[in-house]
mmCIF file of C-alpha atoms and ligand atoms in Angstrom:
data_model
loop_
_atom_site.group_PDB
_atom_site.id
_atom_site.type_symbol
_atom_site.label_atom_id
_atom_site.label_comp_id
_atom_site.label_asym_id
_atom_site.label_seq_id
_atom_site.Cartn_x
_atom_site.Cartn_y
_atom_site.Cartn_z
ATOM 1 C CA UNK A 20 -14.755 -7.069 13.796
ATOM 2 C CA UNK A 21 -12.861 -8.708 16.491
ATOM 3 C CA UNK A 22 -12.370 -12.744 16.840
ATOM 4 C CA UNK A 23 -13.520 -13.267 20.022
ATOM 5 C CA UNK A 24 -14.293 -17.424 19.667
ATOM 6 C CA UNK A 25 -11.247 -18.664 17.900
ATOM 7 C CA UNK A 26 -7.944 -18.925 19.315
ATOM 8 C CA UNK A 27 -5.160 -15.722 18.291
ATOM 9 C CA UNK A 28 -3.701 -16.640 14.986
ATOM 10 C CA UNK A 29 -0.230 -17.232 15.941
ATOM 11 C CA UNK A 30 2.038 -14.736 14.103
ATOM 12 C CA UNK A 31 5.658 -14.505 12.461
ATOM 13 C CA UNK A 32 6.518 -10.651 11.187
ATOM 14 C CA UNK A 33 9.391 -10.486 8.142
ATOM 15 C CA UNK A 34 11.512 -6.886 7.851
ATOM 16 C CA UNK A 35 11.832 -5.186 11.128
ATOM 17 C CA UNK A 36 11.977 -1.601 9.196
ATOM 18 C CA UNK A 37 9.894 1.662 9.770
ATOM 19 C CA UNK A 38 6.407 0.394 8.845
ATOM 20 C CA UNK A 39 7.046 -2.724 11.118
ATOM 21 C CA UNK A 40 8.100 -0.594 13.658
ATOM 22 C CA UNK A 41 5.117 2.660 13.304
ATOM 23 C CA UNK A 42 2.265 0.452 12.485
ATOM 24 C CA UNK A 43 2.125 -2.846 12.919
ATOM 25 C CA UNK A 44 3.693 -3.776 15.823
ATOM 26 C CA UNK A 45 1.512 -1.208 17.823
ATOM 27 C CA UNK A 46 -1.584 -2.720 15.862
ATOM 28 C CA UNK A 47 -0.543 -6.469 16.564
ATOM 29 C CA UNK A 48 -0.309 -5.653 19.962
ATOM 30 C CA UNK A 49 -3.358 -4.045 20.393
ATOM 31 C CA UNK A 50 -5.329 -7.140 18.543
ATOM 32 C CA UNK A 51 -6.907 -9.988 20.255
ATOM 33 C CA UNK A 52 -7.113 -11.731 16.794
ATOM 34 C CA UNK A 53 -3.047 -12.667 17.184
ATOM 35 C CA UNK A 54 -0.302 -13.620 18.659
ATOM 36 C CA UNK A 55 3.053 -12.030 17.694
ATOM 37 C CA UNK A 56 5.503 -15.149 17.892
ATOM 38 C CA UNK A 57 8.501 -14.464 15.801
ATOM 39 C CA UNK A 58 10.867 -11.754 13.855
ATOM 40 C CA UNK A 59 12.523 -12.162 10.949
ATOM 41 C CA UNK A 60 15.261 -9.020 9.670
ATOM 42 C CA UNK A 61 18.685 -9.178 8.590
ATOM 43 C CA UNK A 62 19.769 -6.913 10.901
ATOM 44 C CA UNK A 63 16.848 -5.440 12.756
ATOM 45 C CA UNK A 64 15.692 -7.510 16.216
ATOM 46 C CA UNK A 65 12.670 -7.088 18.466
ATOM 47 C CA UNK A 66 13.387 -7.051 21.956
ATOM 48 C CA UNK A 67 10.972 -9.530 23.463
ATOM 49 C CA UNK A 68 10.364 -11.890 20.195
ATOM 50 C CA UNK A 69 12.425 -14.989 19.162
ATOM 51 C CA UNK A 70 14.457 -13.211 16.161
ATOM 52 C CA UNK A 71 15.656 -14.787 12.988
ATOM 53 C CA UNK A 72 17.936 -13.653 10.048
ATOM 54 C CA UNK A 73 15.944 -14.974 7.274
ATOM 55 C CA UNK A 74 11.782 -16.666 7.021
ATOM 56 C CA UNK A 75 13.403 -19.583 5.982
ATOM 57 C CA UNK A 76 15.144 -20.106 9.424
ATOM 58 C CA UNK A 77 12.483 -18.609 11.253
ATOM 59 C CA UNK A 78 10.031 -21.490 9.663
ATOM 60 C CA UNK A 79 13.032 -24.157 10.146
ATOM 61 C CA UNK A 80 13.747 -23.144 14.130
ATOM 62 C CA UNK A 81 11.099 -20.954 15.009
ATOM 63 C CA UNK A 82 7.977 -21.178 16.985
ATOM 64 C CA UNK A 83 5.259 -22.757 15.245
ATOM 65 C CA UNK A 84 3.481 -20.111 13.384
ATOM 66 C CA UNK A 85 0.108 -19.644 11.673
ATOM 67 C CA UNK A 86 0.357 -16.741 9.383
ATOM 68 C CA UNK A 87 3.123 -14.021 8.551
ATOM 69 C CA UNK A 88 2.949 -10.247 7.689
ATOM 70 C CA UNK A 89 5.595 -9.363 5.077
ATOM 71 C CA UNK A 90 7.076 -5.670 5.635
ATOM 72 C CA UNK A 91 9.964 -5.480 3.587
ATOM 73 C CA UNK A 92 10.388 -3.188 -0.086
ATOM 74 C CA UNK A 93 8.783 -5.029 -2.566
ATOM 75 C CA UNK A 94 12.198 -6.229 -4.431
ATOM 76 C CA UNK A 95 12.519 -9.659 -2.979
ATOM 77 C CA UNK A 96 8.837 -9.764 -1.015
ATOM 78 C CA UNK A 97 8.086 -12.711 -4.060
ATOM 79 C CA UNK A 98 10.906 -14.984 -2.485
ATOM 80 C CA UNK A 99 9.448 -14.801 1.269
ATOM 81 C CA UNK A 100 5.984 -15.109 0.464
ATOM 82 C CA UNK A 101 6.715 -18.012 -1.637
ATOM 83 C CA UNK A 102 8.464 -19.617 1.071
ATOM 84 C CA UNK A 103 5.223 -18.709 3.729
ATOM 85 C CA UNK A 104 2.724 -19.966 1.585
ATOM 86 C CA UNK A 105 5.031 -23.221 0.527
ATOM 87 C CA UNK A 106 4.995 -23.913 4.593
ATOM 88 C CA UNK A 107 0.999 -23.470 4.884
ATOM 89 C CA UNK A 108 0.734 -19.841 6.235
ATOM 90 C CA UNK A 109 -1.107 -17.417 5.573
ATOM 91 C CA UNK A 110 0.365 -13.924 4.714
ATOM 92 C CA UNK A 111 -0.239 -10.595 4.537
ATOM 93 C CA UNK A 112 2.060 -8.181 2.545
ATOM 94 C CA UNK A 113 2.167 -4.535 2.724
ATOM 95 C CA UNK A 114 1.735 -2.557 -0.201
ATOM 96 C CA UNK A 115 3.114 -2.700 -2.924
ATOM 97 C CA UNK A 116 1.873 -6.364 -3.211
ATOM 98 C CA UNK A 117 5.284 -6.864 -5.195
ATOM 99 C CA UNK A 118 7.233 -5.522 -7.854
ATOM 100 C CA UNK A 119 6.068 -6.783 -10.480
ATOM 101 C CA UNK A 120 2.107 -7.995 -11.591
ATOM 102 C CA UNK A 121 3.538 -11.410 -12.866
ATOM 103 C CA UNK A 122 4.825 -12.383 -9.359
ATOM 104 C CA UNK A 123 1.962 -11.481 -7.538
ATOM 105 C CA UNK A 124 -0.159 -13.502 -9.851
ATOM 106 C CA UNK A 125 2.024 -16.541 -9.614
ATOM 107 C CA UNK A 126 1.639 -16.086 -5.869
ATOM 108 C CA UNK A 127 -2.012 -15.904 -5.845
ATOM 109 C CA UNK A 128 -1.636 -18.978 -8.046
ATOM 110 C CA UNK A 129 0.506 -20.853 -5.389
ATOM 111 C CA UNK A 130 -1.713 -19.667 -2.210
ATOM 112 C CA UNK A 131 -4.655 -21.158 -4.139
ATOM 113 C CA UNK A 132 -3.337 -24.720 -4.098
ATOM 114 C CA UNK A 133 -2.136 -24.626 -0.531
ATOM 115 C CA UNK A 134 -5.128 -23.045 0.743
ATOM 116 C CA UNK A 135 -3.766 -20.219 2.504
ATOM 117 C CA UNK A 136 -4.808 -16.787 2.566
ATOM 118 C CA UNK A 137 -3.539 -14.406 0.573
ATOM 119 C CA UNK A 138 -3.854 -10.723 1.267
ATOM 120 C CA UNK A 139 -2.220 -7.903 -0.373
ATOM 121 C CA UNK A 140 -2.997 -5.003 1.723
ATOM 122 C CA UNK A 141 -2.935 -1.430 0.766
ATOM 123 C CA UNK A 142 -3.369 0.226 4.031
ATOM 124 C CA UNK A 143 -4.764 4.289 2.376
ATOM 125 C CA UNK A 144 -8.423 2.127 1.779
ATOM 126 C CA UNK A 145 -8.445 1.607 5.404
ATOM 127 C CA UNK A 146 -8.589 5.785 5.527
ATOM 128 C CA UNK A 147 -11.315 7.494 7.515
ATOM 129 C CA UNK A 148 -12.849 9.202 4.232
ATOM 130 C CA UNK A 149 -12.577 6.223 1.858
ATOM 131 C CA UNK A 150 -15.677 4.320 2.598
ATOM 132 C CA UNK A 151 -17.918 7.500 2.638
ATOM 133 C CA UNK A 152 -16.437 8.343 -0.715
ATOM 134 C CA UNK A 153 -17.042 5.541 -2.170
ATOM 135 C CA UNK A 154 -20.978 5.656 -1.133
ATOM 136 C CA UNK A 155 -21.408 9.172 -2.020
ATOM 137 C CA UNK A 156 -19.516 8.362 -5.439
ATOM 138 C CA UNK A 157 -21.323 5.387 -6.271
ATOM 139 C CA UNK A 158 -24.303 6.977 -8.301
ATOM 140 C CA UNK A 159 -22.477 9.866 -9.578
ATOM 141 C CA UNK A 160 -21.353 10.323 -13.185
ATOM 142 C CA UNK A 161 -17.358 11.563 -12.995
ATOM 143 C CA UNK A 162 -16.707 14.321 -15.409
ATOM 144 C CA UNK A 163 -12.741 15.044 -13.719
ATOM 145 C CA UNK A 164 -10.258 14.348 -11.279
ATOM 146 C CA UNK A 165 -6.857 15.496 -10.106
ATOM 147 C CA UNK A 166 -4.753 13.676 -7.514
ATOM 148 C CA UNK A 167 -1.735 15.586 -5.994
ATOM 149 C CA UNK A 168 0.622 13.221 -3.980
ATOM 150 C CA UNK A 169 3.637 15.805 -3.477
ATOM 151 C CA UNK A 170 5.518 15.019 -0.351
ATOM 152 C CA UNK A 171 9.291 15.032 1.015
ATOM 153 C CA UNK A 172 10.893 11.900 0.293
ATOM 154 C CA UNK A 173 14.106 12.905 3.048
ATOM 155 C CA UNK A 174 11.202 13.540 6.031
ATOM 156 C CA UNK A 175 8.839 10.315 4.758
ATOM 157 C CA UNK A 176 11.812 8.228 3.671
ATOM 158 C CA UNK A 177 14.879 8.740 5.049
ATOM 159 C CA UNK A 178 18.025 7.251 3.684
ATOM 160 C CA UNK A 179 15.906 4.438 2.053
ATOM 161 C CA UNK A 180 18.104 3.540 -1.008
ATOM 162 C CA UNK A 181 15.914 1.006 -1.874
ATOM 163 C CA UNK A 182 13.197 3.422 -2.930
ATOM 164 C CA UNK A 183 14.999 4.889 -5.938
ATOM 165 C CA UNK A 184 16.871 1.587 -6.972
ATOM 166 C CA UNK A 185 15.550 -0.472 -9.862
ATOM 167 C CA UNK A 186 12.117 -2.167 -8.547
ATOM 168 C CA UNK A 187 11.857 0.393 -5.534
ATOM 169 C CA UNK A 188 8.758 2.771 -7.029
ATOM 170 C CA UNK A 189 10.440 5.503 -6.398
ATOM 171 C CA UNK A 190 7.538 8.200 -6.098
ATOM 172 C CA UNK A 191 5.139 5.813 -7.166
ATOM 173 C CA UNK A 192 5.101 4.025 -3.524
ATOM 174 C CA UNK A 193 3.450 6.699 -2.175
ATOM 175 C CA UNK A 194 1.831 7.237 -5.376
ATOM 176 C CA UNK A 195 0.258 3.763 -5.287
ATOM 177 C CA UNK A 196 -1.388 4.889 -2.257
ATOM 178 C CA UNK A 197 -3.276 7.097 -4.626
ATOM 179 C CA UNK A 198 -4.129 4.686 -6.602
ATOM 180 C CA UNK A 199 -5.237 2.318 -4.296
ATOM 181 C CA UNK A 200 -7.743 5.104 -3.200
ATOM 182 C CA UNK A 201 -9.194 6.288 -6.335
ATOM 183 C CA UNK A 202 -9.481 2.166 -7.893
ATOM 184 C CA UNK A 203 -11.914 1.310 -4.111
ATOM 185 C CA UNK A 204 -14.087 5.118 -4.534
ATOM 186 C CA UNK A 205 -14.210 5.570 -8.331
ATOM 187 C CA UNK A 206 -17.025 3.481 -10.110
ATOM 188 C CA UNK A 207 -15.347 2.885 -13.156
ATOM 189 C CA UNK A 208 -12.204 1.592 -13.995
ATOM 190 C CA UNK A 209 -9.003 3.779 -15.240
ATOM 191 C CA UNK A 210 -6.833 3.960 -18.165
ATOM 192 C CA UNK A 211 -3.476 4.777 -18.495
ATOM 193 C CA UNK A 212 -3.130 7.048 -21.375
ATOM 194 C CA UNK A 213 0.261 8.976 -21.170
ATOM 195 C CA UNK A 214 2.862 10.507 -18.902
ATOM 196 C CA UNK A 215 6.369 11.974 -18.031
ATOM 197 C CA UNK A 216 8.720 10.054 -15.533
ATOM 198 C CA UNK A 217 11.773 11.918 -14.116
ATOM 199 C CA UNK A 218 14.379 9.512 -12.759
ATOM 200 C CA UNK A 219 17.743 11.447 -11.166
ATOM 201 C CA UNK A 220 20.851 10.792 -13.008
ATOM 202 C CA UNK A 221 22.283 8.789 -10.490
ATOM 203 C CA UNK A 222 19.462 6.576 -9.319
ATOM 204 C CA UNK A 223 16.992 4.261 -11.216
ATOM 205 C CA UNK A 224 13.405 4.916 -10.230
ATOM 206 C CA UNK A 225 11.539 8.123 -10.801
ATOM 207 C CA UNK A 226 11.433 11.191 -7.940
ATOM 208 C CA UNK A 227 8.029 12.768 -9.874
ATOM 209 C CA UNK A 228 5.707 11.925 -12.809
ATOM 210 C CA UNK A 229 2.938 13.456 -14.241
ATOM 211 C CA UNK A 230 0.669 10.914 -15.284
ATOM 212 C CA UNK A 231 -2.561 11.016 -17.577
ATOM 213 C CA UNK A 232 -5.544 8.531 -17.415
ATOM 214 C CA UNK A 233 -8.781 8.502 -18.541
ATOM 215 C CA UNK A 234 -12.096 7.000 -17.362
ATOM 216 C CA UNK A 235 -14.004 5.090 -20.262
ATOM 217 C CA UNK A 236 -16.367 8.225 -20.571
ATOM 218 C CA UNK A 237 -13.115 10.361 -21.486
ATOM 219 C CA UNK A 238 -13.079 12.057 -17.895
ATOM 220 C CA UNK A 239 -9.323 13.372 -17.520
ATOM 221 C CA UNK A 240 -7.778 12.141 -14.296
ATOM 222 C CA UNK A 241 -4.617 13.596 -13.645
ATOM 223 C CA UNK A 242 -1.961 12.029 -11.389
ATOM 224 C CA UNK A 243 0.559 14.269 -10.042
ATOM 225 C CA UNK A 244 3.531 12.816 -8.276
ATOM 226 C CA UNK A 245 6.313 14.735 -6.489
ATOM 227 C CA UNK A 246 8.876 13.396 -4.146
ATOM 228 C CA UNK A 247 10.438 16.604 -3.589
ATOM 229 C CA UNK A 248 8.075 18.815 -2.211
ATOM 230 C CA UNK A 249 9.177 20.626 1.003
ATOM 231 C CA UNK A 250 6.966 22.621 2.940
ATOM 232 C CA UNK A 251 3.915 21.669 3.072
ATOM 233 C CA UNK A 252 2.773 18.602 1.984
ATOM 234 C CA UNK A 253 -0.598 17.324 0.148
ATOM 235 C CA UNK A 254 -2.293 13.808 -0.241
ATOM 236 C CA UNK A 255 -4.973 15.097 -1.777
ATOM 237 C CA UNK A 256 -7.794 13.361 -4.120
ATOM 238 C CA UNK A 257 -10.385 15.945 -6.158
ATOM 239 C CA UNK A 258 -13.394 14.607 -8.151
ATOM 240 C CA UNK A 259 -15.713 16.152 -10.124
ATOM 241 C CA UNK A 260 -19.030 15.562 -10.830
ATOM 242 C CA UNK A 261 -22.256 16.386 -12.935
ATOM 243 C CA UNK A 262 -24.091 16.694 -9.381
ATOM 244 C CA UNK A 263 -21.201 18.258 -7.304
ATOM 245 C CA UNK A 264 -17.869 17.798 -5.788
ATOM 246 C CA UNK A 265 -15.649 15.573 -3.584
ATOM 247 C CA UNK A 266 -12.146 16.219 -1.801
ATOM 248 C CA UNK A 267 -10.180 13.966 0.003
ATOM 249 C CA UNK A 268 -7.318 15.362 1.910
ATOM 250 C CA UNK A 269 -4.462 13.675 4.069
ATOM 251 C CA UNK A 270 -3.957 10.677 2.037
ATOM 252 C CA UNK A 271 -8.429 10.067 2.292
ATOM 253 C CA UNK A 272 -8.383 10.870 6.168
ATOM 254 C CA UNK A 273 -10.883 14.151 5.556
ATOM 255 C CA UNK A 274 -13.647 14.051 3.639
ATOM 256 C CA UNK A 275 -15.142 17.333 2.335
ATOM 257 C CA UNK A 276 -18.518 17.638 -0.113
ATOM 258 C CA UNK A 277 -19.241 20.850 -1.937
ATOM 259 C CA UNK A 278 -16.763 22.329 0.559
ATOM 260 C CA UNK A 279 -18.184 21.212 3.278
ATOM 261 C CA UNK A 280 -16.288 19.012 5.618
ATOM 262 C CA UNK A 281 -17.928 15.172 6.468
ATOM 263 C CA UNK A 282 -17.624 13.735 10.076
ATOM 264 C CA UNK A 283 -15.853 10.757 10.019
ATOM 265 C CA UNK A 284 -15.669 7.805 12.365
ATOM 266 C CA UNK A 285 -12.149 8.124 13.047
ATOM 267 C CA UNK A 286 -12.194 5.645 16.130
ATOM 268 C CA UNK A 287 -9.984 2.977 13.958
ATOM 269 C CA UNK A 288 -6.314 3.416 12.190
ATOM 270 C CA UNK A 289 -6.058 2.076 8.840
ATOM 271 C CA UNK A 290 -3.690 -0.538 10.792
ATOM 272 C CA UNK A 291 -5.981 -1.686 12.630
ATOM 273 C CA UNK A 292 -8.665 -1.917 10.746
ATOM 274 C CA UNK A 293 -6.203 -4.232 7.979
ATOM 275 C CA UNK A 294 -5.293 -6.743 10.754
ATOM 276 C CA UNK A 295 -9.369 -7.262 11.564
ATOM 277 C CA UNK A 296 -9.503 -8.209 7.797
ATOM 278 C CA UNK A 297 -6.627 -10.493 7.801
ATOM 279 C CA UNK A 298 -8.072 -12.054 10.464
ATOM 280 C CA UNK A 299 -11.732 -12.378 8.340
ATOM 281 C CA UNK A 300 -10.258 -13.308 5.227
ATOM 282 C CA UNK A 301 -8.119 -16.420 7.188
ATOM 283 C CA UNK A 302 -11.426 -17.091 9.148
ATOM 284 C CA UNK A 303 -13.619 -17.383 6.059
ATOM 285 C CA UNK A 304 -10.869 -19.262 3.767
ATOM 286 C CA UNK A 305 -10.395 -16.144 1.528
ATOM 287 C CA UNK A 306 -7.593 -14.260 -0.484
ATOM 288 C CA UNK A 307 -8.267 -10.654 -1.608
ATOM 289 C CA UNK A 308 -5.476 -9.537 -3.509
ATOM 290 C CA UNK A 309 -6.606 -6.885 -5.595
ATOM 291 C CA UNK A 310 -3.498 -5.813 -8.295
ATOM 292 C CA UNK A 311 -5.160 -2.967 -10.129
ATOM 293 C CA UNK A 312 -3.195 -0.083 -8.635
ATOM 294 C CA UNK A 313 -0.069 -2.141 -9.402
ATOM 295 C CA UNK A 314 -1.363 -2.709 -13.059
ATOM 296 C CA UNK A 315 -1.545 1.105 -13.375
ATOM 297 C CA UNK A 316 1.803 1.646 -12.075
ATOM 298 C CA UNK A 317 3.375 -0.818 -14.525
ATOM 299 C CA UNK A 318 1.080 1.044 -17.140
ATOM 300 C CA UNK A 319 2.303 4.015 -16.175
ATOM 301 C CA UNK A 320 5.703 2.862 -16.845
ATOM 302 C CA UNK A 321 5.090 1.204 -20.115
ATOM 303 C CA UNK A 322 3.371 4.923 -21.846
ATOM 304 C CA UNK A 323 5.488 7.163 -20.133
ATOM 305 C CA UNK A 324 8.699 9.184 -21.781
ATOM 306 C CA UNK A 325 11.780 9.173 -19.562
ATOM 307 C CA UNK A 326 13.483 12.055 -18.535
ATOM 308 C CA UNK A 327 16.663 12.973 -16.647
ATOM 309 C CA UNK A 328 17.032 15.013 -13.771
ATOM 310 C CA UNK A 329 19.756 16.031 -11.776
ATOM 311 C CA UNK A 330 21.482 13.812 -8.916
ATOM 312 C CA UNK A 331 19.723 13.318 -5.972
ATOM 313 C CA UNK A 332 21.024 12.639 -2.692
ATOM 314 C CA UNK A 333 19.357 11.940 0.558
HETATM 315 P P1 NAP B 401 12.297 0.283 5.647
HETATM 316 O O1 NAP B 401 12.201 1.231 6.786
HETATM 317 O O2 NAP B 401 13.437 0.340 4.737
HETATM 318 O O3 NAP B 401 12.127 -1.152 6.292
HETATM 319 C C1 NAP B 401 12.063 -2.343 5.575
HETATM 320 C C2 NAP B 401 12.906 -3.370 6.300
HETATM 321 O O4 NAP B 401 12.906 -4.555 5.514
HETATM 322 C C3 NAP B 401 14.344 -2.947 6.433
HETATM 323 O O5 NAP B 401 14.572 -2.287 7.681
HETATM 324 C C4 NAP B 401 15.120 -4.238 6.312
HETATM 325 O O6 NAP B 401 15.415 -4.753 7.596
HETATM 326 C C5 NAP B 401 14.164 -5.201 5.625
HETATM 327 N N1 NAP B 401 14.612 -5.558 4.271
HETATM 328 C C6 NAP B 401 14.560 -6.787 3.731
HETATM 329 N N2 NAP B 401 15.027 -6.812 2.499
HETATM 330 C C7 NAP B 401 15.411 -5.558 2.224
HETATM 331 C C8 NAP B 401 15.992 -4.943 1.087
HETATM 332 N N3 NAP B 401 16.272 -5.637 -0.011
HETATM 333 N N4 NAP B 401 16.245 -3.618 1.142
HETATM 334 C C9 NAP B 401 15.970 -2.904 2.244
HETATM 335 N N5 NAP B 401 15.403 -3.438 3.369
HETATM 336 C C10 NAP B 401 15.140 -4.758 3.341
HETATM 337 O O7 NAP B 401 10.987 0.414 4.716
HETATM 338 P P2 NAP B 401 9.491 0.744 5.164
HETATM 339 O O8 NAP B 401 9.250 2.201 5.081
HETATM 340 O O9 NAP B 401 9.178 0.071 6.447
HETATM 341 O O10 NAP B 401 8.702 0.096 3.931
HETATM 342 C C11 NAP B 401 8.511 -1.288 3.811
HETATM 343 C C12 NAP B 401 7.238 -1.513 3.026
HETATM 344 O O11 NAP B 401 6.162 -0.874 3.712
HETATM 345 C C13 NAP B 401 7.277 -0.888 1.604
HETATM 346 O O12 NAP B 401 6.612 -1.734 0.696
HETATM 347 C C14 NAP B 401 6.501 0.414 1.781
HETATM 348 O O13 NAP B 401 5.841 0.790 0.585
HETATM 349 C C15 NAP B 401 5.502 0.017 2.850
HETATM 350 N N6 NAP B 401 4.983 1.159 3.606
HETATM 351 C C16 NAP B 401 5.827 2.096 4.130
HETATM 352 C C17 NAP B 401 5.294 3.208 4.775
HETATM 353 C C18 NAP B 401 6.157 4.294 5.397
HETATM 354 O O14 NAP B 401 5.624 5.348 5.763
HETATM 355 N N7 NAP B 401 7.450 4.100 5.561
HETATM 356 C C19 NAP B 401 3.910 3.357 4.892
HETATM 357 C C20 NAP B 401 3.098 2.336 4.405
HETATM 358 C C21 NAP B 401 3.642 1.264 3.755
HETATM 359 P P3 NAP B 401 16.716 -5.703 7.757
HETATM 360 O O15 NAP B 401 17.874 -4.921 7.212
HETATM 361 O O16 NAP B 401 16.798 -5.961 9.210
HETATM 362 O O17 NAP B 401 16.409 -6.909 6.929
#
């Protein structure tokens, strides 16, 4: 929906990087709901913004600002949120909401008192199929699913050391993506039960991992994660069913039932369609920061053995 009564929420964005620069900027700019005021990047400037080197100086000299959108890596989002909410703005962070569950509570904690919003986004719900899945889903009993998340980290990633350092994710930020899917469609929640993590021997966050969960009527769900794959790639989601079967393809984007493809609404991005529920969540004084695909991650992590695998270099 699109705030057509209240004034544009005036906006600062933090980590001028390749999501800033694919997604939101375009989506910003296409919004009548704000106001893009301000950029904050070590290095990275906008041409036609005010730019800072840090939030704290863009807070202390800046424009005056009504909410932020974080877009850094997760390792050190906890510092710059803390310092948004502190001031009284609301924020939005990309996904991961942070790298570790503790911090995000705290956070949620801290927007709570100083009545800002808070909202973690994880931008795959916003995908064409998601919605539909979760409808047909809803009255369905599970009996299986498999998620395959293989893709190339040098084409999706490139030369983003952060992604393999300690706190990065490695394959698990796209993975999350995954996750963040199958926690909005499935009706019941997911275990962690077991898994292998392969970590390079020069880096400190895993390139694949084959990880097994569980749904609380013993449905397997398997989570296949490869960071390596070349040719082509897959995003792909497959439940089963005791009254058929769904498939979600391109990270949820296609929808297909039985085998048979679902038309979509695909007028919206997922971009889009997050800044329209920033915008309602400030509007209507709520947070929605919704941790369980991070809790499965740092599950994941906690069952899983650790294995070795050669150097990798991108
Ligand atoms: P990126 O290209 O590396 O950009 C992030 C920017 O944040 C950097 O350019 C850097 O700009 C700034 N930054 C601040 N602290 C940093 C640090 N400690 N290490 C590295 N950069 C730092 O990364 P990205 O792909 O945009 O990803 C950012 C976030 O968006 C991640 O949480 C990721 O999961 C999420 N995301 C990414 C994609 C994608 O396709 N790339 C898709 C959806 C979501 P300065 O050097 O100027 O500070």
């Amino acid at each position: 929906m699109t705030n057509t009564s209240a004034k544009p929420l005036r906006l600062g964005i933090i980590g001028v990087g390749k999501i800033a620069r694919d997604q939101h900027l375009p989506a910003i700019a296409a919004s009548s709901d704000f106001i893009l005021m301000a950029a904050a990047s070590r290095h990275a400037t906008l041409d036609d913004q005010p730019n800072f080197a840090s939030i704290e100086t863009m807070l202390a000299d800046g424009p005056q600002l009504d909410a932020v959108s974080i877009c850094t890596p997760p390792g050190g989002r906890d510092r710059i949120a803390r310092a948004a909410i502190a001031a009284g703005k609301h924020v939005m962070i990309e996904k991961p909401p942070g790298a570790t569950v503790s911090e995000v509570v705290a956070l949620q904690q801290l927007a709570s008192e100083q009545g800002v919003t808070l909202f973690a986004s994880w931008h795959s719900r916003e995908a064409a199929g998601v919605d539909a899945a979760r409808n047909w889903l809803a009255q369905r009993i599970v009996t299986r699913v498999a998620i395959h998340w293989r893709e190339d980290i040098r084409v999706w990633h490139p030369g983003q050391e952060w992604i393999l350092a300690a706190g990065g994710f490695g394959v698990f930020d796209p993975g999350i993506n995954a996750l963040s899917i199958v926690t909005a469609i499935l009706p019941q929640a997911l275990i962690v039960e077991s898994g292998t993590i392969v970590v390079p021997a020069n880096r400190a966050s895993p390139i694949a991992a084959q990880i097994a969960l569980r749904l609380p009527n013993d449905a397997p769900v398997q989570l296949d994660l490869d960071f390596l794959q070349t040719g082509k790639q897959s995003w792909t989601i497959a439940v089963e069913t005791t009254s058929g079967t769904l498939l979600l393809t391109e990270g949820g984007k296609r929808l297909f039932i039985d085998g048979a493809e679902e038309i979509l609404d695909l007028d919206t991005g997922e971009y889009p369609r997050l800044y329209e529920r920033f915008s309602a969540l400030v509007r209507d004084r709520q947070s929605d920061v919704d941790l369980r695909p991070l809790q499965l991650v740092a599950d994941a992590f906690l069952v899983s053995r650790h294995k070795r695998a050669v150097s990798f270099d991108f």
